[in-house]
Tab-separated table of C-alpha atoms in Angstrom:
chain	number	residue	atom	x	y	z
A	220	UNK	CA	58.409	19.496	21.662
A	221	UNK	CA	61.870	20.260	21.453
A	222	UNK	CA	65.153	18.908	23.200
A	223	UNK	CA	68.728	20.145	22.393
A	224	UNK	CA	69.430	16.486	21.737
A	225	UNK	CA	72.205	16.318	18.678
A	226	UNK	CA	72.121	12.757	17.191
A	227	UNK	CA	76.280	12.098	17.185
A	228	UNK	CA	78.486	10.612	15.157
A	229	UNK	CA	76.018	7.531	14.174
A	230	UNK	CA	73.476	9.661	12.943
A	231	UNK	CA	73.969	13.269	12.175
A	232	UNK	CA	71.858	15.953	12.499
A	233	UNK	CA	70.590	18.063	8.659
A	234	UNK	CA	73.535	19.647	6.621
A	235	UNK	CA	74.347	22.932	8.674
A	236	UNK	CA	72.559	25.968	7.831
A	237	UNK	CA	73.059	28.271	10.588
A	238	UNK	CA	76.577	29.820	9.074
A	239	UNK	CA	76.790	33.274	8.823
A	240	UNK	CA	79.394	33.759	6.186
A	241	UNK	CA	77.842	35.450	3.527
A	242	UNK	CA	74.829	36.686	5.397
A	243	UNK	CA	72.169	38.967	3.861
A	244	UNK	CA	69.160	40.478	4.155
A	245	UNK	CA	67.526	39.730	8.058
A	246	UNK	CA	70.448	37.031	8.783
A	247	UNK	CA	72.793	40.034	8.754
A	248	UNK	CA	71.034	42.141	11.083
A	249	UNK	CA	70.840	42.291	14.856
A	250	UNK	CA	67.163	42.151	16.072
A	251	UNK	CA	66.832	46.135	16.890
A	252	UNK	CA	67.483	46.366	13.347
A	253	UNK	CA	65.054	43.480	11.839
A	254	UNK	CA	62.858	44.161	14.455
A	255	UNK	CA	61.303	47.186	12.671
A	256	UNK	CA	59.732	45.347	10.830
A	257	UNK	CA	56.571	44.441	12.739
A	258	UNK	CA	55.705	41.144	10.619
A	259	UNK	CA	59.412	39.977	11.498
A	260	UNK	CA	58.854	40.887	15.353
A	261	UNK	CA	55.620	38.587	14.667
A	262	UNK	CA	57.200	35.814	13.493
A	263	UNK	CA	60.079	35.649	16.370
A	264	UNK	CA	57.747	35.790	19.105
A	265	UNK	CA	55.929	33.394	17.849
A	266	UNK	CA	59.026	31.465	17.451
A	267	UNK	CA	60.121	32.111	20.913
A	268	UNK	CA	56.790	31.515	22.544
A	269	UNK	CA	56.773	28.028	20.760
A	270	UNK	CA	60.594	26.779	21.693
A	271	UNK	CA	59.724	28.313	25.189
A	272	UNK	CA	56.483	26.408	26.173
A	273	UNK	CA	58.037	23.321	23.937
A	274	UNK	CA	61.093	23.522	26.608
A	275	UNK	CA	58.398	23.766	29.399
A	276	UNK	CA	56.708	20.610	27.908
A	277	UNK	CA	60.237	18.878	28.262
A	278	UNK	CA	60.936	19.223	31.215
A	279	UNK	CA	57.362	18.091	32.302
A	280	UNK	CA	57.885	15.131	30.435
A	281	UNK	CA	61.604	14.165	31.759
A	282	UNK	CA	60.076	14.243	34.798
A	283	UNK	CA	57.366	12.088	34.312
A	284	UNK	CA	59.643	9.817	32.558
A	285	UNK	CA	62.302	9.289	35.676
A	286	UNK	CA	59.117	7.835	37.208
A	287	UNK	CA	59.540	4.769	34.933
A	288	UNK	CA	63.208	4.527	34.604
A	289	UNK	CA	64.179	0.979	36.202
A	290	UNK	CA	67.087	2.309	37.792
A	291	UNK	CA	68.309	4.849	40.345
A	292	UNK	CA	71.381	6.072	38.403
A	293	UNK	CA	69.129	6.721	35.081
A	294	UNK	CA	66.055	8.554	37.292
A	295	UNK	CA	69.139	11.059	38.549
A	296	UNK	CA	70.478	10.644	34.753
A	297	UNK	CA	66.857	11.772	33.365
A	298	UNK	CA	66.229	14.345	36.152
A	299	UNK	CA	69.798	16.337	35.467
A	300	UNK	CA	68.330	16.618	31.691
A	301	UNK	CA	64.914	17.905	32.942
A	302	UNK	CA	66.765	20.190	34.813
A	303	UNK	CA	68.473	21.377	31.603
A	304	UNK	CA	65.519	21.807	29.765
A	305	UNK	CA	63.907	23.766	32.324
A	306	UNK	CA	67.119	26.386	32.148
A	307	UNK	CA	66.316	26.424	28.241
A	308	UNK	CA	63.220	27.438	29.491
A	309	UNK	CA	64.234	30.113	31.710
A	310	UNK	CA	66.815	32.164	29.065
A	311	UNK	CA	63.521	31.899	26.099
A	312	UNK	CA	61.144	33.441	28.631
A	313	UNK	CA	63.407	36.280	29.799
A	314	UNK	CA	64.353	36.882	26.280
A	315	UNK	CA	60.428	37.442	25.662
A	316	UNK	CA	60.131	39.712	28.734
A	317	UNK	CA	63.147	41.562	27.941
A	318	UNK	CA	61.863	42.573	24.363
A	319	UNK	CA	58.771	43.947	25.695
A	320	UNK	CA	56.890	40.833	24.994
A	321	UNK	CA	54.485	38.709	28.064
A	322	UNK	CA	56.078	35.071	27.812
A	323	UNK	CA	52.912	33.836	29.211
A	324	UNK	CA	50.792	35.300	25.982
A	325	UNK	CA	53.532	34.473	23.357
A	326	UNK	CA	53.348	30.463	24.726
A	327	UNK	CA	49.858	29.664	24.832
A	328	UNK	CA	48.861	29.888	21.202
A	329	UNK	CA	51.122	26.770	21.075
A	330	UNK	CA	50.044	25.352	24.115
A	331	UNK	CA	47.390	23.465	22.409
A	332	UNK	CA	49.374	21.802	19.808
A	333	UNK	CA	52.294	20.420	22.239
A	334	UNK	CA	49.823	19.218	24.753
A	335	UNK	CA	47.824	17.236	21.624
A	336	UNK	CA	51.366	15.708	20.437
A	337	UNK	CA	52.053	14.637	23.904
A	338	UNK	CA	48.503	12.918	24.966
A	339	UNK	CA	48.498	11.307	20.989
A	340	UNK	CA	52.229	9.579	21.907
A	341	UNK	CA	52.022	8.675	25.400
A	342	UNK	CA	54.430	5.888	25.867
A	343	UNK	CA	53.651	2.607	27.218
A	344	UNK	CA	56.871	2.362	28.962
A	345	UNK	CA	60.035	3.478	29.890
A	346	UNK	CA	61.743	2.420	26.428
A	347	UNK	CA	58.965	3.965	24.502
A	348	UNK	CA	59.850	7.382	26.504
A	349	UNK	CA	63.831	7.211	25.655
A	350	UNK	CA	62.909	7.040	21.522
A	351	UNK	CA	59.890	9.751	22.193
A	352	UNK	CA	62.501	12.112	23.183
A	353	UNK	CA	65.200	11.102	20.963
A	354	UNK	CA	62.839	10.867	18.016
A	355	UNK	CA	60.317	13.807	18.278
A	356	UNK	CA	62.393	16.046	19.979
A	357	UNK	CA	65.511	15.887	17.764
A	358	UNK	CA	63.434	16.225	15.087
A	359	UNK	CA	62.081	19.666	16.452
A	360	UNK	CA	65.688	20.591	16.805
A	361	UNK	CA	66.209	20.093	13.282
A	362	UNK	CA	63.333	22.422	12.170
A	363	UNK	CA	64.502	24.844	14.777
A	364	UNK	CA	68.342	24.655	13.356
A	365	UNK	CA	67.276	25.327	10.031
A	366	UNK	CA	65.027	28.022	10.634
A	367	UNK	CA	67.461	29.457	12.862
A	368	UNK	CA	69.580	30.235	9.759
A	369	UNK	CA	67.284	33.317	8.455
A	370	UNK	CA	67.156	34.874	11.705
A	371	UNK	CA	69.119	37.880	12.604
A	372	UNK	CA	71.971	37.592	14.809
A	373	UNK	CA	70.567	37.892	18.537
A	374	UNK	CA	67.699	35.608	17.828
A	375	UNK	CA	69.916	33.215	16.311
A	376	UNK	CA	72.670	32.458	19.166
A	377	UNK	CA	69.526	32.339	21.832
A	378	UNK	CA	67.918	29.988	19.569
A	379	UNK	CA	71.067	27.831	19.102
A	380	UNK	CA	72.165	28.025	22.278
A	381	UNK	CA	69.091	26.502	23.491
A	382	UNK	CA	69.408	23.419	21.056
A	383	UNK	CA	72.581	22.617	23.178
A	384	UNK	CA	72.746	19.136	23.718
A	385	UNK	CA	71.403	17.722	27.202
A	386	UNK	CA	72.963	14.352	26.535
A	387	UNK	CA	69.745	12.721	26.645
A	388	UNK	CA	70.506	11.470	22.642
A	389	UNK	CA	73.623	9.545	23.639
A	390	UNK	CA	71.773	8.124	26.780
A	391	UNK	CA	68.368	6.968	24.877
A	392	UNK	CA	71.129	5.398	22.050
A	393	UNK	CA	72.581	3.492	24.751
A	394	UNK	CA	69.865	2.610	26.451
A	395	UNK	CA	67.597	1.223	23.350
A	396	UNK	CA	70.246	-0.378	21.815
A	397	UNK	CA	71.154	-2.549	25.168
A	398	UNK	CA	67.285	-3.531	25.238
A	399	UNK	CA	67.573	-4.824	21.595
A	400	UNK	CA	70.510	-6.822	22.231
A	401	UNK	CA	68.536	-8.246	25.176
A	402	UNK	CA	65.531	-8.891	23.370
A	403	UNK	CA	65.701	-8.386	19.526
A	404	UNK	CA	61.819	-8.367	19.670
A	405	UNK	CA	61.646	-4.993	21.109
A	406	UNK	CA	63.278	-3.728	17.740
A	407	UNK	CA	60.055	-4.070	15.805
A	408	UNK	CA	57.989	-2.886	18.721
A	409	UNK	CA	60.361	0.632	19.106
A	410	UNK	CA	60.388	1.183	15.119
A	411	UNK	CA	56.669	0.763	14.803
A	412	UNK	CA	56.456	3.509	17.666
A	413	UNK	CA	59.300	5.703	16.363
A	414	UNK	CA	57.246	5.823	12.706
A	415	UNK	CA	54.143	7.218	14.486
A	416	UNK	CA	55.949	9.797	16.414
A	417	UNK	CA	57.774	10.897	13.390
A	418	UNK	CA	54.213	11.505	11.413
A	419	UNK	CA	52.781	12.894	14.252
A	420	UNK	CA	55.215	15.394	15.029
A	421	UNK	CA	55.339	16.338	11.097
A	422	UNK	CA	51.286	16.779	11.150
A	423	UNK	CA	51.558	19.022	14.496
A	424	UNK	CA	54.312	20.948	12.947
A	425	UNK	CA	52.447	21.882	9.733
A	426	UNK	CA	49.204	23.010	11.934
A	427	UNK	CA	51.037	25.277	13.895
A	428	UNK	CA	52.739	26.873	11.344
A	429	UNK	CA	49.660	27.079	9.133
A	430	UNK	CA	47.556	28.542	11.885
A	431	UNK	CA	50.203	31.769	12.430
A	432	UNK	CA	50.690	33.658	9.457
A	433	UNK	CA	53.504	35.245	10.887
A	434	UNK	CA	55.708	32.081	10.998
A	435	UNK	CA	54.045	30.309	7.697
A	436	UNK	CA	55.866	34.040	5.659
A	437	UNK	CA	59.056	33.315	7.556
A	438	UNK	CA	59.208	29.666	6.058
A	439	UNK	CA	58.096	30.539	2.363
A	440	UNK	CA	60.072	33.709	2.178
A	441	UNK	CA	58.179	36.791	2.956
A	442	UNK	CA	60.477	37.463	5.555
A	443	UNK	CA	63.554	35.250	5.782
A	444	UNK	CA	66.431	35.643	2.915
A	445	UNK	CA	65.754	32.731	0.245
A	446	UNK	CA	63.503	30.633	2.314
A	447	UNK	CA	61.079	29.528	-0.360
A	448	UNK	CA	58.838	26.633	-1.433
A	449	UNK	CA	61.629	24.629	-2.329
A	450	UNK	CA	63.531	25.666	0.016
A	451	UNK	CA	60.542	24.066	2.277
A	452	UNK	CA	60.733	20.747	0.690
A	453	UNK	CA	64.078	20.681	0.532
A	454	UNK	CA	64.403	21.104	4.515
A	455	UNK	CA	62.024	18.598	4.933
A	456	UNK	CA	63.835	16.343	2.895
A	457	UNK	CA	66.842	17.053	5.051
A	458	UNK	CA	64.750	16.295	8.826
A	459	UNK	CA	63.753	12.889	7.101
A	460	UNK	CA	67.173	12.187	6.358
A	461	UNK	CA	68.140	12.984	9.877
A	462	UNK	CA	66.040	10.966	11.360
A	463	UNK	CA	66.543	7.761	9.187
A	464	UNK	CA	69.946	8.123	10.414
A	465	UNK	CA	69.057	8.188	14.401
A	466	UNK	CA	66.295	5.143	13.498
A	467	UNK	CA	70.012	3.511	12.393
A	468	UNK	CA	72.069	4.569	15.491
A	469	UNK	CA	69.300	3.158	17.376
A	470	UNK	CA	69.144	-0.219	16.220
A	471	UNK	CA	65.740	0.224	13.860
A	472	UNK	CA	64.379	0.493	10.738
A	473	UNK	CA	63.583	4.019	9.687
């Protein structure tokens, strides 16, 4: 699960942690230099492999959505995003290849985990799809963002660059908030929805990263400069902040 959607100016994204000033430790290296050590190399593929099949799973599901939008202009709005994704998609799996690693074998411990997310929050309809992706995905982004912070300098600008915004944020803003002006109803509907997705995509989150020891040492520090327990919670603290602020630009309770 993972877009490039950033939230705007109604509901900003976590603090930024992906400056460099300062750098130490991993975050100052280039990857042929953290690279050597084989439990880092671990951890990045597994990284990789996970934003790379979570791209593929988004631009599967854009597609499936333009089959519900109501209009012509927003199925060519939705497909131009799938499109986008699908080029995210494209630079993470020749970035696997090109470091020796088979794309295909770094993706499918993951595939199990995106495809459970995805059949457990099937939306109902088309407005159900818009806060799905605006929701779960920007909250992937987040986690992303801030692990991108403790990774060394090539795997940090591929990662980042991939989290580029597809404008699908502004466009499921726009959309949702025009259906609860219409019907103030579908307010309490959307923000039942958008709580589920939000402790869904936690709980899939924290299996994945507990099932690959590689990634779990990246997040508690065996790997990545200062990223301990604390650090954890506090990062968590920060995605739940984020997205209390895109349940506000969207019209609903968090």
């Amino acid at each position: 699960m993972t877009s490039s959607d950033k939230p705007g100016n109604a509901a900003e994204a976590p603090a930024d942690t992906t400056g460099t000033a300062g750098a130490t430790g991993v975050a100052a290296q280039d990857w042929t230099t953290a690279a050597a050590d084989p439990q880092y190399r671990a951890a990045v593929v597994d990284l990789l492999g996970a934003l790379a099949y979570g791209e593929l799973a988004a631009f599967e599901r854009l597609a499936e959505d333009a089959k519900l939008a109501p209009t012509l202009a927003d199925k060519a709005e939705l497909a131009k995003m799938a499109s986008a994704e699908f080029h995210h998609f494209e630079r993470l799996r020749d970035r696997l290849a090109e470091i020796g690693e088979e794309p295909t074998a770094a993706m499918e411990p993951f595939v199990s985990a995106y495809d459970g997310f995805h059949k457990q929050t099937a939306p109902s309809d088309w407005l159900e799809g818009l806060v799905k992706a605006y929701v779960g995905d920007s909250i992937a982004s987040d986690f992303y963002r801030e692990v991108a912070a403790r990774l060394d300098s090539d795997t940090r600008e591929l990662v980042l660059a991939v989290l580029d915004d597809t404008g699908h944020a502004g466009f499921a803003v726009e959309k949702v908030r025009a259906a609860i002006d219409a019907d103030p109803r579908v307010g309490g509907r959307l923000a039942l929805w958008a709580r589920r997705l939000m402790g869904e995509a936690l709980s899939q989150s924290q299996r994945v990263v507990a099932d690959r020891d590689a990634l779990s040492t990246m997040l508690v520090g065996g790997i990545a400069d200062g990223f301990d327990l604390a650090e954890v919670g506090r990062m968590f603290s920060r995605i739940t902040e984020a997205h209390t602020k895109r349940m506000a630009a969207l019209g609903l309770a968090a």
